[in-house]
Amino acid sequence: MKITIVDYNSGNISSVINSFKEVAQNKVNIVVTSDLKKIKSSDKVVLPGQGSFKSCVDALNNVSGLAESLNEFAINNKKPLLGICVGLQMFADIGYEETETKGLGWISGKVSKIDNKDGKYKLPHIGWNQINIVKESKIFKNIKNNSHMYFVHSYEFIPNDKSVISSTTDYSTNIVCSAEKENLFGTQFHPEKSDKLGLQIIENFINL
Amino acid sequence: MLKNRIIPCLDVKNGRVVKGINFVNLKDAGDPVEQAKIYSDGGADEICFLDITASNENRDTIYDVVKDTSKKCFVPLTVGGGVRSIEDINKLLNCGADKVSINTAAVQNAEVVVESSKKFGSQCIVVAIDAKKNGEVWEVFTHGGRNNTGINAIEFAKKMEESGAGELLITSMDRDGTQAGYDIDLINKISSTTNIPLIASGGVGNLDHLVDGIKLGKASAVLAASVFHYGKYSVKEAKQYLDSKGIAVRI
């Protein structure tokens, strides 16, 4: 099996690479690239993303043909894709960080700033928070409800169709922390930084 | 509910831990990778490395340490000490650091914070402020606490938030190394005047100090070095104690 971590200059992806290599050992081939041919021939794709929604979308669009190739992979060919943090957020139609920016439009919805309740809650939402699993998901195999995951973000994905939400977390509001639609998987938290339970989620994705 | 974080900090010099944990089963007490792994296995919510390498020719040693640690520890890793430029930040992130803390360089030129938070995202930019009380105000010190800038620490913290810092790491120079507890007034003043998470640092001698940092200081996270280094308490014991005091921690 070949899993590609998309390297499109979206910030720091070394932790994502390290965690996938740790889980994969020598059993699965982990490739880090933005090469379109290699992406197309992959069995699974991981789409990381750090920084702002706009900076990630811009970086993605800077690689000629990348958005189309990902679209072909995930939407036409329905192969498994995992978006992490802004990688998940980009599934949306539109994001409002920095300026209004069009997303990939894979799961209809928007990405807005977390309501800090007039400064009562600090942003970014940084640290370990519990996930409330609201829908059975293959990537949550062997993950107990209310497990802790590591978050760091100021914006949240708000899908139109709530049935895609697979878990939420409580902060200032009830924040969507993972979504799943057919072959599309996304986590707002960072499995690569969520210790053993995060590695379990990565293993679950690899084993899909 | 978001949990309060406990962050053990390791001082690293020339690639070696300066004040390591003295565990009998430890193969190499000076190996930062092994120490970090012990902390993360023990439930540390993050690991912090402070590079105190003095000479320029040995500065690259921290990169190898970060590289090796990030392959073995899967909790967030913050690295600080001697971070001068965007290029330094880029190198540390590429080696596997998740956050970089900037101290002197942020005081000398706030643009470093503005630019780096734009380039890498606020989530990985921590501004470390070393503050010391002078009469009624706290002043910012740089160069590992050697130079007094005369800058008001609370105003500077606000400026760093506006510049794009994702977190503040506040160390009291009056308390650092004393084991007398955090400077709660300082921590509380900065926490209540800023809207980004604050990590309290400097002076922890017992577990009640951690409790005070969160309950009285309103810190989001508490950092400590020597209480963990010397094996006085384990991270697990610290978490259990905080939990018994009604503080939300990840157990």
mmCIF file of N, CA, C and O in Angstrom, chain A residues 12 14-15 18-19 22 50-52 116 119 121-130 148 150 152 169-171 192-196 199, chain B residues 1-3 5 40-41 45-46 70-71 73-76 93-99 120-121 123 166-167 191 194-197 250-251:
data_model
loop_
_atom_site.group_PDB
_atom_site.id
_atom_site.type_symbol
_atom_site.label_atom_id
_atom_site.label_comp_id
_atom_site.label_asym_id
_atom_site.label_seq_id
_atom_site.Cartn_x
_atom_site.Cartn_y
_atom_site.Cartn_z
ATOM 1 N N ASN A 12 4.321 23.369 8.680
ATOM 2 C CA ASN A 12 5.167 22.329 9.223
ATOM 3 C C ASN A 12 4.489 20.964 9.169
ATOM 4 O O ASN A 12 3.522 20.726 9.869
ATOM 5 N N SER A 14 6.387 18.012 9.411
ATOM 6 C CA SER A 14 7.295 16.947 9.856
ATOM 7 C C SER A 14 6.659 16.046 10.902
ATOM 8 O O SER A 14 6.916 14.840 10.905
ATOM 9 N N SER A 15 5.823 16.604 11.776
ATOM 10 C CA SER A 15 5.184 15.761 12.793
ATOM 11 C C SER A 15 4.217 14.764 12.159
ATOM 12 O O SER A 15 4.095 13.637 12.622
ATOM 13 N N ASN A 18 6.444 12.047 10.652
ATOM 14 C CA ASN A 18 7.005 11.179 11.699
ATOM 15 C C ASN A 18 5.968 10.210 12.248
ATOM 16 O O ASN A 18 6.262 9.037 12.467
ATOM 17 N N SER A 19 4.757 10.710 12.478
ATOM 18 C CA SER A 19 3.747 9.849 13.100
ATOM 19 C C SER A 19 3.294 8.749 12.130
ATOM 20 O O SER A 19 3.118 7.603 12.534
ATOM 21 N N GLU A 22 6.013 6.210 11.953
ATOM 22 C CA GLU A 22 6.050 5.424 13.194
ATOM 23 C C GLU A 22 5.016 4.292 13.140
ATOM 24 O O GLU A 22 5.307 3.154 13.485
ATOM 25 N N GLN A 50 -1.449 23.756 8.001
ATOM 26 C CA GLN A 50 -1.187 24.613 9.157
ATOM 27 C C GLN A 50 -1.162 26.048 8.707
ATOM 28 O O GLN A 50 -0.924 26.326 7.539
ATOM 29 N N GLY A 51 -1.377 26.946 9.658
ATOM 30 C CA GLY A 51 -1.432 28.360 9.302
ATOM 31 C C GLY A 51 -2.875 28.727 9.018
ATOM 32 O O GLY A 51 -3.782 28.125 9.558
ATOM 33 N N SER A 52 -3.072 29.707 8.156
ATOM 34 C CA SER A 52 -4.446 30.158 7.927
ATOM 35 C C SER A 52 -5.094 29.398 6.776
ATOM 36 O O SER A 52 -4.416 28.812 5.937
ATOM 37 N N ASN A 116 -15.566 33.569 20.843
ATOM 38 C CA ASN A 116 -14.844 33.571 22.130
ATOM 39 C C ASN A 116 -15.685 34.158 23.262
ATOM 40 O O ASN A 116 -15.170 34.426 24.353
ATOM 41 N N GLY A 119 -14.463 37.504 24.675
ATOM 42 C CA GLY A 119 -13.165 37.435 25.346
ATOM 43 C C GLY A 119 -13.131 36.522 26.556
ATOM 44 O O GLY A 119 -12.106 36.403 27.220
ATOM 45 N N TYR A 121 -13.299 33.361 26.480
ATOM 46 C CA TYR A 121 -12.490 32.199 26.125
ATOM 47 C C TYR A 121 -11.282 32.653 25.324
ATOM 48 O O TYR A 121 -11.406 33.495 24.432
ATOM 49 N N LYS A 122 -10.126 32.068 25.640
ATOM 50 C CA LYS A 122 -8.907 32.448 24.924
ATOM 51 C C LYS A 122 -8.838 31.743 23.586
ATOM 52 O O LYS A 122 -9.281 30.617 23.434
ATOM 53 N N LEU A 123 -8.270 32.421 22.633
ATOM 54 C CA LEU A 123 -8.012 31.831 21.316
ATOM 55 C C LEU A 123 -6.552 32.064 20.970
ATOM 56 O O LEU A 123 -6.036 33.134 21.283
ATOM 57 N N PRO A 124 -5.875 31.150 20.288
ATOM 58 C CA PRO A 124 -6.358 29.845 19.831
ATOM 59 C C PRO A 124 -6.835 28.912 20.944
ATOM 60 O O PRO A 124 -6.439 29.062 22.093
ATOM 61 N N HIS A 125 -7.714 27.989 20.547
ATOM 62 C CA HIS A 125 -8.112 26.857 21.389
ATOM 63 C C HIS A 125 -6.932 25.895 21.341
ATOM 64 O O HIS A 125 -6.763 25.163 20.387
ATOM 65 N N ILE A 126 -6.056 25.996 22.365
ATOM 66 C CA ILE A 126 -4.833 25.187 22.377
ATOM 67 C C ILE A 126 -4.870 24.203 23.524
ATOM 68 O O ILE A 126 -5.123 24.602 24.660
ATOM 69 N N GLY A 127 -4.583 22.961 23.244
ATOM 70 C CA GLY A 127 -4.425 21.982 24.303
ATOM 71 C C GLY A 127 -5.242 20.727 24.083
ATOM 72 O O GLY A 127 -5.727 20.465 22.987
ATOM 73 N N TRP A 128 -5.390 19.986 25.177
ATOM 74 C CA TRP A 128 -6.054 18.682 25.114
ATOM 75 C C TRP A 128 -7.516 18.842 25.487
ATOM 76 O O TRP A 128 -7.841 19.368 26.542
ATOM 77 N N ASN A 129 -8.366 18.376 24.617
ATOM 78 C CA ASN A 129 -9.791 18.436 24.896
ATOM 79 C C ASN A 129 -10.408 17.087 24.541
ATOM 80 O O ASN A 129 -9.846 16.331 23.740
ATOM 81 N N GLN A 130 -11.561 16.809 25.135
ATOM 82 C CA GLN A 130 -12.188 15.498 24.920
ATOM 83 C C GLN A 130 -13.100 15.522 23.701
ATOM 84 O O GLN A 130 -13.789 16.504 23.458
ATOM 85 N N HIS A 148 -9.028 12.123 24.989
ATOM 86 C CA HIS A 148 -8.388 13.435 24.806
ATOM 87 C C HIS A 148 -7.605 13.494 23.505
ATOM 88 O O HIS A 148 -6.857 12.576 23.188
ATOM 89 N N TYR A 150 -5.301 16.462 20.912
ATOM 90 C CA TYR A 150 -4.620 17.761 20.967
ATOM 91 C C TYR A 150 -5.112 18.707 19.872
ATOM 92 O O TYR A 150 -5.080 18.375 18.693
ATOM 93 N N VAL A 152 -5.188 22.763 18.223
ATOM 94 C CA VAL A 152 -4.652 24.120 18.163
ATOM 95 C C VAL A 152 -5.244 24.820 16.937
ATOM 96 O O VAL A 152 -4.875 24.547 15.812
ATOM 97 N N THR A 169 -16.372 18.763 20.241
ATOM 98 C CA THR A 169 -15.713 19.012 21.515
ATOM 99 C C THR A 169 -16.269 20.289 22.116
ATOM 100 O O THR A 169 -16.717 21.183 21.393
ATOM 101 N N ASP A 170 -16.264 20.351 23.448
ATOM 102 C CA ASP A 170 -16.821 21.525 24.122
ATOM 103 C C ASP A 170 -15.742 22.547 24.401
ATOM 104 O O ASP A 170 -14.768 22.269 25.096
ATOM 105 N N TYR A 171 -15.924 23.725 23.874
ATOM 106 C CA TYR A 171 -15.077 24.849 24.296
ATOM 107 C C TYR A 171 -16.034 25.985 24.563
ATOM 108 O O TYR A 171 -16.943 25.828 25.390
ATOM 109 N N GLU A 192 -1.481 13.379 14.968
ATOM 110 C CA GLU A 192 -0.015 13.194 14.997
ATOM 111 C C GLU A 192 0.609 13.728 16.279
ATOM 112 O O GLU A 192 1.767 13.446 16.572
ATOM 113 N N LYS A 193 -0.166 14.522 17.042
ATOM 114 C CA LYS A 193 0.357 15.083 18.292
ATOM 115 C C LYS A 193 -0.469 14.635 19.473
ATOM 116 O O LYS A 193 -0.391 15.209 20.561
ATOM 117 N N SER A 194 -1.352 13.651 19.256
ATOM 118 C CA SER A 194 -2.257 13.222 20.322
ATOM 119 C C SER A 194 -1.828 11.896 20.941
ATOM 120 O O SER A 194 -2.655 11.081 21.351
ATOM 121 N N ASP A 195 -0.517 11.722 21.003
ATOM 122 C CA ASP A 195 0.075 10.591 21.718
ATOM 123 C C ASP A 195 -0.469 9.244 21.201
ATOM 124 O O ASP A 195 -0.750 9.131 20.018
ATOM 125 N N LYS A 196 -0.613 8.273 22.078
ATOM 126 C CA LYS A 196 -0.945 6.908 21.627
ATOM 127 C C LYS A 196 -2.307 6.839 20.942
ATOM 128 O O LYS A 196 -2.486 6.106 19.963
ATOM 129 N N LEU A 199 -2.048 8.103 17.451
ATOM 130 C CA LEU A 199 -1.406 7.107 16.583
ATOM 131 C C LEU A 199 -2.392 5.994 16.233
ATOM 132 O O LEU A 199 -2.359 5.441 15.134
ATOM 133 N N MET B 1 -14.261 19.547 27.783
ATOM 134 C CA MET B 1 -13.656 20.721 28.429
ATOM 135 C C MET B 1 -12.147 20.747 28.184
ATOM 136 O O MET B 1 -11.491 19.721 28.255
ATOM 137 N N LEU B 2 -11.646 21.936 27.891
ATOM 138 C CA LEU B 2 -10.209 22.068 27.629
ATOM 139 C C LEU B 2 -9.434 21.872 28.927
ATOM 140 O O LEU B 2 -9.767 22.458 29.952
ATOM 141 N N LYS B 3 -8.405 21.060 28.868
ATOM 142 C CA LYS B 3 -7.647 20.742 30.072
ATOM 143 C C LYS B 3 -6.474 21.702 30.269
ATOM 144 O O LYS B 3 -5.914 22.218 29.307
ATOM 145 N N ARG B 5 -2.707 22.376 30.943
ATOM 146 C CA ARG B 5 -1.553 21.572 30.528
ATOM 147 C C ARG B 5 -0.403 21.635 31.528
ATOM 148 O O ARG B 5 -0.137 22.677 32.107
ATOM 149 N N SER B 40 6.880 12.163 28.105
ATOM 150 C CA SER B 40 5.660 11.981 27.309
ATOM 151 C C SER B 40 4.966 10.677 27.690
ATOM 152 O O SER B 40 3.740 10.622 27.778
ATOM 153 N N ASP B 41 5.736 9.639 27.996
ATOM 154 C CA ASP B 41 5.122 8.397 28.460
ATOM 155 C C ASP B 41 4.430 8.585 29.810
ATOM 156 O O ASP B 41 3.474 7.894 30.135
ATOM 157 N N ASP B 45 1.796 16.903 28.839
ATOM 158 C CA ASP B 45 0.910 17.396 27.779
ATOM 159 C C ASP B 45 1.696 18.022 26.638
ATOM 160 O O ASP B 45 1.192 18.121 25.516
ATOM 161 N N GLU B 46 2.878 18.456 26.939
ATOM 162 C CA GLU B 46 3.797 18.989 25.936
ATOM 163 C C GLU B 46 5.190 18.830 26.508
ATOM 164 O O GLU B 46 5.355 18.648 27.704
ATOM 165 N N SER B 70 11.413 14.227 17.914
ATOM 166 C CA SER B 70 10.118 14.255 17.222
ATOM 167 C C SER B 70 9.802 12.929 16.551
ATOM 168 O O SER B 70 8.675 12.686 16.160
ATOM 169 N N LYS B 71 10.804 12.070 16.439
ATOM 170 C CA LYS B 71 10.528 10.738 15.896
ATOM 171 C C LYS B 71 10.058 9.777 16.978
ATOM 172 O O LYS B 71 9.599 8.685 16.686
ATOM 173 N N CYS B 73 8.547 11.099 20.251
ATOM 174 C CA CYS B 73 7.516 11.674 21.124
ATOM 175 C C CYS B 73 6.400 12.226 20.263
ATOM 176 O O CYS B 73 6.648 13.029 19.369
ATOM 177 N N PHE B 74 5.173 11.828 20.562
ATOM 178 C CA PHE B 74 4.045 12.261 19.743
ATOM 179 C C PHE B 74 3.102 13.174 20.509
ATOM 180 O O PHE B 74 1.889 13.083 20.403
ATOM 181 N N VAL B 75 3.726 14.032 21.314
ATOM 182 C CA VAL B 75 2.998 15.141 21.927
ATOM 183 C C VAL B 75 3.713 16.413 21.460
ATOM 184 O O VAL B 75 4.846 16.340 20.982
ATOM 185 N N PRO B 76 3.057 17.565 21.577
ATOM 186 C CA PRO B 76 3.674 18.786 21.050
ATOM 187 C C PRO B 76 5.040 19.097 21.677
ATOM 188 O O PRO B 76 5.243 18.885 22.871
ATOM 189 N N LEU B 93 11.232 24.111 12.954
ATOM 190 C CA LEU B 93 9.961 23.479 12.568
ATOM 191 C C LEU B 93 10.217 22.310 11.620
ATOM 192 O O LEU B 93 9.608 21.249 11.748
ATOM 193 N N ASN B 94 11.141 22.508 10.697
ATOM 194 C CA ASN B 94 11.458 21.424 9.756
ATOM 195 C C ASN B 94 12.066 20.219 10.442
ATOM 196 O O ASN B 94 11.951 19.095 9.958
ATOM 197 N N CYS B 95 12.735 20.452 11.564
ATOM 198 C CA CYS B 95 13.312 19.329 12.314
ATOM 199 C C CYS B 95 12.252 18.605 13.129
ATOM 200 O O CYS B 95 12.520 17.535 13.669
ATOM 201 N N GLY B 96 11.071 19.193 13.260
ATOM 202 C CA GLY B 96 10.005 18.497 13.987
ATOM 203 C C GLY B 96 9.475 19.220 15.208
ATOM 204 O O GLY B 96 8.633 18.687 15.921
ATOM 205 N N ALA B 97 9.970 20.449 15.468
ATOM 206 C CA ALA B 97 9.374 21.224 16.567
ATOM 207 C C ALA B 97 7.962 21.608 16.142
ATOM 208 O O ALA B 97 7.703 21.828 14.961
ATOM 209 N N ASP B 98 7.037 21.665 17.103
ATOM 210 C CA ASP B 98 5.678 22.081 16.776
ATOM 211 C C ASP B 98 5.474 23.559 17.056
ATOM 212 O O ASP B 98 4.668 24.217 16.435
ATOM 213 N N LYS B 99 6.218 24.048 18.049
ATOM 214 C CA LYS B 99 6.153 25.477 18.364
ATOM 215 C C LYS B 99 7.571 25.953 18.642
ATOM 216 O O LYS B 99 8.418 25.181 19.094
ATOM 217 N N PHE B 120 4.194 31.063 9.337
ATOM 218 C CA PHE B 120 4.023 29.693 9.858
ATOM 219 C C PHE B 120 2.689 29.493 10.589
ATOM 220 O O PHE B 120 2.329 28.371 10.933
ATOM 221 N N GLY B 121 1.987 30.573 10.870
ATOM 222 C CA GLY B 121 0.750 30.488 11.650
ATOM 223 C C GLY B 121 1.020 30.801 13.118
ATOM 224 O O GLY B 121 2.048 30.392 13.657
ATOM 225 N N GLN B 123 -0.208 29.556 15.626
ATOM 226 C CA GLN B 123 -0.229 28.377 16.497
ATOM 227 C C GLN B 123 1.170 27.872 16.849
ATOM 228 O O GLN B 123 1.342 27.191 17.840
ATOM 229 N N GLY B 166 0.853 33.251 19.337
ATOM 230 C CA GLY B 166 -0.241 32.327 19.631
ATOM 231 C C GLY B 166 -0.338 32.009 21.105
ATOM 232 O O GLY B 166 -1.386 31.626 21.609
ATOM 233 N N GLU B 167 0.786 32.164 21.789
ATOM 234 C CA GLU B 167 0.845 31.884 23.221
ATOM 235 C C GLU B 167 1.917 32.753 23.861
ATOM 236 O O GLU B 167 2.852 33.189 23.184
ATOM 237 N N SER B 191 -2.395 37.416 32.214
ATOM 238 C CA SER B 191 -3.465 36.544 31.749
ATOM 239 C C SER B 191 -4.782 37.306 31.596
ATOM 240 O O SER B 191 -5.540 37.077 30.660
ATOM 241 N N THR B 194 -4.661 39.824 28.421
ATOM 242 C CA THR B 194 -4.486 39.302 27.062
ATOM 243 C C THR B 194 -5.535 38.219 26.796
ATOM 244 O O THR B 194 -6.128 37.689 27.741
ATOM 245 N N ASN B 195 -5.730 37.922 25.515
ATOM 246 C CA ASN B 195 -6.742 36.914 25.150
ATOM 247 C C ASN B 195 -6.155 35.680 24.485
ATOM 248 O O ASN B 195 -6.843 34.961 23.776
ATOM 249 N N ILE B 196 -4.851 35.465 24.691
ATOM 250 C CA ILE B 196 -4.227 34.245 24.172
ATOM 251 C C ILE B 196 -3.751 33.418 25.370
ATOM 252 O O ILE B 196 -3.563 33.965 26.458
ATOM 253 N N PRO B 197 -3.598 32.104 25.175
ATOM 254 C CA PRO B 197 -3.196 31.265 26.303
ATOM 255 C C PRO B 197 -1.845 31.671 26.901
ATOM 256 O O PRO B 197 -0.960 32.128 26.183
ATOM 257 N N ARG B 250 -5.644 16.249 31.860
ATOM 258 C CA ARG B 250 -5.791 15.024 31.067
ATOM 259 C C ARG B 250 -5.147 13.889 31.841
ATOM 260 O O ARG B 250 -3.938 13.897 32.091
ATOM 261 N N ILE B 251 -5.958 12.932 32.270
ATOM 262 C CA ILE B 251 -5.382 11.789 32.995
ATOM 263 C C ILE B 251 -5.672 10.519 32.210
ATOM 264 O O ILE B 251 -6.765 10.334 31.725
#
